[in-house]
């Protein structure tokens, strides 16, 4: 049995879509021997910029309780977030003590203590991050830059490094639609500010529902990422590129550094025509195609653990 354990669903964040994303891939791969454990089915409003802390903790603790009653020798466990809120890894040690190599554990790692602006960057969590590689069989990261940062910061052994895998995370660009006519009418700029507020042509929002945010992106010409935190994958910039925007960033991090994306500007002024945006969009389609298939590639890495 494959047990898939998603993060808490949060309004306006990619987690809202991920259960559907991964289950669709499992169905497309004709895999039926799986169970998704997500105690809280509804989407919650964030209490900080990326999650609802209280509900995220409750969700993961309930996942652990449910999984503990179900798991048996020969099963594969796939955590969709190994680092937050972080109770999964102590439980993984418990499972390893209980079953030894009789179960396989894999997971996605979204961030680490050395990522500037990450929730864990305020504490020295090096030992905890390193300990993930002692117990998990496959640790999958979404960008080469994060892959290299892990190698440079965690001082992993050769055996532990063999567990580290770089595979882009899935992104379905067809969910996002550029509104070329509106882009022609208005030279709108959307900013994700350093304080994690959203600014749309000077109007500032503490929070925007997902559909509202994407509605602005579909009409905007430029998306500016001012956040100082290190982006280990980069969903927000992908959403902007898929919405037909040019993107201005301080440096190429996460998936921005993995492919030769068109329409990405590091610093400097961005003055683009709608014709420019259409050209950027068409040239990026090949990379969106790669990301659209990424979920299957990750699941193949995880499912291969069945064979060991």
JSON list of N, CA, C and O in Angstrom, two decimals, residues 2 73 86 91 94 116 119 140-141 144-145 149 155 162 166 191 209 227 245-246 249 258 291-293:
[
{"chain": "A", "resi": 2, "resn": "UNK", "atom": "N", "xyz": [0.50, 2.22, -0.82]},
{"chain": "A", "resi": 2, "resn": "UNK", "atom": "CA", "xyz": [1.16, 3.52, -0.82]},
{"chain": "A", "resi": 2, "resn": "UNK", "atom": "C", "xyz": [0.30, 4.49, -0.02]},
{"chain": "A", "resi": 2, "resn": "UNK", "atom": "O", "xyz": [-0.87, 4.71, -0.34]},
{"chain": "A", "resi": 73, "resn": "UNK", "atom": "N", "xyz": [4.23, -3.93, 7.32]},
{"chain": "A", "resi": 73, "resn": "UNK", "atom": "CA", "xyz": [5.45, -4.25, 6.59]},
{"chain": "A", "resi": 73, "resn": "UNK", "atom": "C", "xyz": [5.16, -4.32, 5.09]},
{"chain": "A", "resi": 73, "resn": "UNK", "atom": "O", "xyz": [4.15, -4.87, 4.67]},
{"chain": "A", "resi": 86, "resn": "UNK", "atom": "N", "xyz": [6.74, 19.38, 10.92]},
{"chain": "A", "resi": 86, "resn": "UNK", "atom": "CA", "xyz": [7.96, 18.71, 11.34]},
{"chain": "A", "resi": 86, "resn": "UNK", "atom": "C", "xyz": [7.80, 17.52, 12.26]},
{"chain": "A", "resi": 86, "resn": "UNK", "atom": "O", "xyz": [8.80, 16.93, 12.69]},
{"chain": "A", "resi": 91, "resn": "UNK", "atom": "N", "xyz": [8.32, 10.66, 13.94]},
{"chain": "A", "resi": 91, "resn": "UNK", "atom": "CA", "xyz": [7.47, 9.49, 13.72]},
{"chain": "A", "resi": 91, "resn": "UNK", "atom": "C", "xyz": [8.12, 8.52, 12.74]},
{"chain": "A", "resi": 91, "resn": "UNK", "atom": "O", "xyz": [8.01, 7.29, 12.89]},
{"chain": "A", "resi": 94, "resn": "UNK", "atom": "N", "xyz": [10.30, 6.35, 14.65]},
{"chain": "A", "resi": 94, "resn": "UNK", "atom": "CA", "xyz": [9.51, 5.34, 15.35]},
{"chain": "A", "resi": 94, "resn": "UNK", "atom": "C", "xyz": [9.17, 4.19, 14.40]},
{"chain": "A", "resi": 94, "resn": "UNK", "atom": "O", "xyz": [9.29, 3.01, 14.78]},
{"chain": "A", "resi": 116, "resn": "UNK", "atom": "N", "xyz": [17.06, 31.66, 3.56]},
{"chain": "A", "resi": 116, "resn": "UNK", "atom": "CA", "xyz": [16.75, 32.98, 4.09]},
{"chain": "A", "resi": 116, "resn": "UNK", "atom": "C", "xyz": [15.26, 33.27, 4.01]},
{"chain": "A", "resi": 116, "resn": "UNK", "atom": "O", "xyz": [14.66, 33.17, 2.95]},
{"chain": "A", "resi": 119, "resn": "UNK", "atom": "N", "xyz": [10.61, 29.74, 7.52]},
{"chain": "A", "resi": 119, "resn": "UNK", "atom": "CA", "xyz": [10.15, 29.75, 8.91]},
{"chain": "A", "resi": 119, "resn": "UNK", "atom": "C", "xyz": [11.20, 29.19, 9.87]},
{"chain": "A", "resi": 119, "resn": "UNK", "atom": "O", "xyz": [11.30, 29.59, 11.02]},
{"chain": "A", "resi": 140, "resn": "UNK", "atom": "N", "xyz": [13.13, 14.27, -1.94]},
{"chain": "A", "resi": 140, "resn": "UNK", "atom": "CA", "xyz": [12.99, 14.87, -3.26]},
{"chain": "A", "resi": 140, "resn": "UNK", "atom": "C", "xyz": [12.85, 16.38, -3.11]},
{"chain": "A", "resi": 140, "resn": "UNK", "atom": "O", "xyz": [12.03, 16.87, -2.33]},
{"chain": "A", "resi": 141, "resn": "UNK", "atom": "N", "xyz": [13.67, 17.13, -3.86]},
{"chain": "A", "resi": 141, "resn": "UNK", "atom": "CA", "xyz": [13.61, 18.59, -3.83]},
{"chain": "A", "resi": 141, "resn": "UNK", "atom": "C", "xyz": [13.24, 19.10, -5.23]},
{"chain": "A", "resi": 141, "resn": "UNK", "atom": "O", "xyz": [13.48, 18.43, -6.23]},
{"chain": "A", "resi": 144, "resn": "UNK", "atom": "N", "xyz": [17.34, 22.61, -8.69]},
{"chain": "A", "resi": 144, "resn": "UNK", "atom": "CA", "xyz": [18.77, 22.31, -8.59]},
{"chain": "A", "resi": 144, "resn": "UNK", "atom": "C", "xyz": [19.44, 23.19, -7.55]},
{"chain": "A", "resi": 144, "resn": "UNK", "atom": "O", "xyz": [20.37, 22.76, -6.86]},
{"chain": "A", "resi": 145, "resn": "UNK", "atom": "N", "xyz": [19.01, 24.46, -7.47]},
{"chain": "A", "resi": 145, "resn": "UNK", "atom": "CA", "xyz": [19.66, 25.36, -6.51]},
{"chain": "A", "resi": 145, "resn": "UNK", "atom": "C", "xyz": [19.47, 24.86, -5.08]},
{"chain": "A", "resi": 145, "resn": "UNK", "atom": "O", "xyz": [20.42, 24.90, -4.28]},
{"chain": "A", "resi": 149, "resn": "UNK", "atom": "N", "xyz": [22.31, 23.60, -2.50]},
{"chain": "A", "resi": 149, "resn": "UNK", "atom": "CA", "xyz": [22.41, 24.22, -1.17]},
{"chain": "A", "resi": 149, "resn": "UNK", "atom": "C", "xyz": [22.42, 23.16, -0.07]},
{"chain": "A", "resi": 149, "resn": "UNK", "atom": "O", "xyz": [23.13, 23.30, 0.93]},
{"chain": "A", "resi": 155, "resn": "UNK", "atom": "N", "xyz": [26.37, 18.76, 5.09]},
{"chain": "A", "resi": 155, "resn": "UNK", "atom": "CA", "xyz": [27.49, 17.85, 5.32]},
{"chain": "A", "resi": 155, "resn": "UNK", "atom": "C", "xyz": [27.02, 16.40, 5.35]},
{"chain": "A", "resi": 155, "resn": "UNK", "atom": "O", "xyz": [27.30, 15.65, 6.29]},
{"chain": "A", "resi": 162, "resn": "UNK", "atom": "N", "xyz": [23.02, 9.85, -1.65]},
{"chain": "A", "resi": 162, "resn": "UNK", "atom": "CA", "xyz": [22.35, 8.98, -2.61]},
{"chain": "A", "resi": 162, "resn": "UNK", "atom": "C", "xyz": [20.82, 9.05, -2.46]},
{"chain": "A", "resi": 162, "resn": "UNK", "atom": "O", "xyz": [20.09, 8.72, -3.38]},
{"chain": "A", "resi": 166, "resn": "UNK", "atom": "N", "xyz": [16.71, 15.38, -7.21]},
{"chain": "A", "resi": 166, "resn": "UNK", "atom": "CA", "xyz": [16.12, 16.59, -7.76]},
{"chain": "A", "resi": 166, "resn": "UNK", "atom": "C", "xyz": [15.11, 16.23, -8.83]},
{"chain": "A", "resi": 166, "resn": "UNK", "atom": "O", "xyz": [15.44, 15.59, -9.82]},
{"chain": "A", "resi": 191, "resn": "UNK", "atom": "N", "xyz": [2.87, 43.26, -7.42]},
{"chain": "A", "resi": 191, "resn": "UNK", "atom": "CA", "xyz": [4.08, 43.03, -6.62]},
{"chain": "A", "resi": 191, "resn": "UNK", "atom": "C", "xyz": [3.77, 42.13, -5.43]},
{"chain": "A", "resi": 191, "resn": "UNK", "atom": "O", "xyz": [2.75, 42.29, -4.76]},
{"chain": "A", "resi": 209, "resn": "UNK", "atom": "N", "xyz": [-7.70, 36.19, -2.10]},
{"chain": "A", "resi": 209, "resn": "UNK", "atom": "CA", "xyz": [-8.11, 34.84, -2.49]},
{"chain": "A", "resi": 209, "resn": "UNK", "atom": "C", "xyz": [-7.41, 34.44, -3.78]},
{"chain": "A", "resi": 209, "resn": "UNK", "atom": "O", "xyz": [-7.08, 35.29, -4.62]},
{"chain": "A", "resi": 227, "resn": "UNK", "atom": "N", "xyz": [10.12, 39.72, -2.34]},
{"chain": "A", "resi": 227, "resn": "UNK", "atom": "CA", "xyz": [10.39, 38.95, -1.11]},
{"chain": "A", "resi": 227, "resn": "UNK", "atom": "C", "xyz": [11.88, 38.65, -0.98]},
{"chain": "A", "resi": 227, "resn": "UNK", "atom": "O", "xyz": [12.54, 38.29, -1.94]},
{"chain": "A", "resi": 245, "resn": "UNK", "atom": "N", "xyz": [2.73, 37.12, -17.79]},
{"chain": "A", "resi": 245, "resn": "UNK", "atom": "CA", "xyz": [3.45, 38.28, -17.26]},
{"chain": "A", "resi": 245, "resn": "UNK", "atom": "C", "xyz": [4.95, 38.15, -17.52]},
{"chain": "A", "resi": 245, "resn": "UNK", "atom": "O", "xyz": [5.49, 37.04, -17.62]},
{"chain": "A", "resi": 246, "resn": "UNK", "atom": "N", "xyz": [5.61, 39.30, -17.59]},
{"chain": "A", "resi": 246, "resn": "UNK", "atom": "CA", "xyz": [7.06, 39.31, -17.40]},
{"chain": "A", "resi": 246, "resn": "UNK", "atom": "C", "xyz": [7.30, 39.31, -15.89]},
{"chain": "A", "resi": 246, "resn": "UNK", "atom": "O", "xyz": [6.46, 39.76, -15.12]},
{"chain": "A", "resi": 249, "resn": "UNK", "atom": "N", "xyz": [12.76, 39.81, -10.70]},
{"chain": "A", "resi": 249, "resn": "UNK", "atom": "CA", "xyz": [13.23, 39.21, -9.45]},
{"chain": "A", "resi": 249, "resn": "UNK", "atom": "C", "xyz": [14.62, 39.76, -9.14]},
{"chain": "A", "resi": 249, "resn": "UNK", "atom": "O", "xyz": [15.32, 40.26, -10.02]},
{"chain": "A", "resi": 258, "resn": "UNK", "atom": "N", "xyz": [16.47, 26.68, -13.23]},
{"chain": "A", "resi": 258, "resn": "UNK", "atom": "CA", "xyz": [16.56, 25.33, -13.79]},
{"chain": "A", "resi": 258, "resn": "UNK", "atom": "C", "xyz": [16.37, 25.30, -15.30]},
{"chain": "A", "resi": 258, "resn": "UNK", "atom": "O", "xyz": [16.79, 24.36, -15.97]},
{"chain": "A", "resi": 291, "resn": "UNK", "atom": "N", "xyz": [7.11, 20.60, -16.56]},
{"chain": "A", "resi": 291, "resn": "UNK", "atom": "CA", "xyz": [6.57, 20.68, -15.20]},
{"chain": "A", "resi": 291, "resn": "UNK", "atom": "C", "xyz": [5.22, 19.99, -15.09]},
{"chain": "A", "resi": 291, "resn": "UNK", "atom": "O", "xyz": [4.87, 19.48, -14.04]},
{"chain": "A", "resi": 292, "resn": "UNK", "atom": "N", "xyz": [4.47, 19.97, -16.19]},
{"chain": "A", "resi": 292, "resn": "UNK", "atom": "CA", "xyz": [3.17, 19.32, -16.16]},
{"chain": "A", "resi": 292, "resn": "UNK", "atom": "C", "xyz": [3.30, 17.81, -15.97]},
{"chain": "A", "resi": 292, "resn": "UNK", "atom": "O", "xyz": [2.42, 17.16, -15.43]},
{"chain": "A", "resi": 293, "resn": "UNK", "atom": "N", "xyz": [4.44, 17.26, -16.40]},
{"chain": "A", "resi": 293, "resn": "UNK", "atom": "CA", "xyz": [4.67, 15.81, -16.27]},
{"chain": "A", "resi": 293, "resn": "UNK", "atom": "C", "xyz": [5.46, 15.46, -15.02]},
{"chain": "A", "resi": 293, "resn": "UNK", "atom": "O", "xyz": [5.77, 14.29, -14.78]}
]
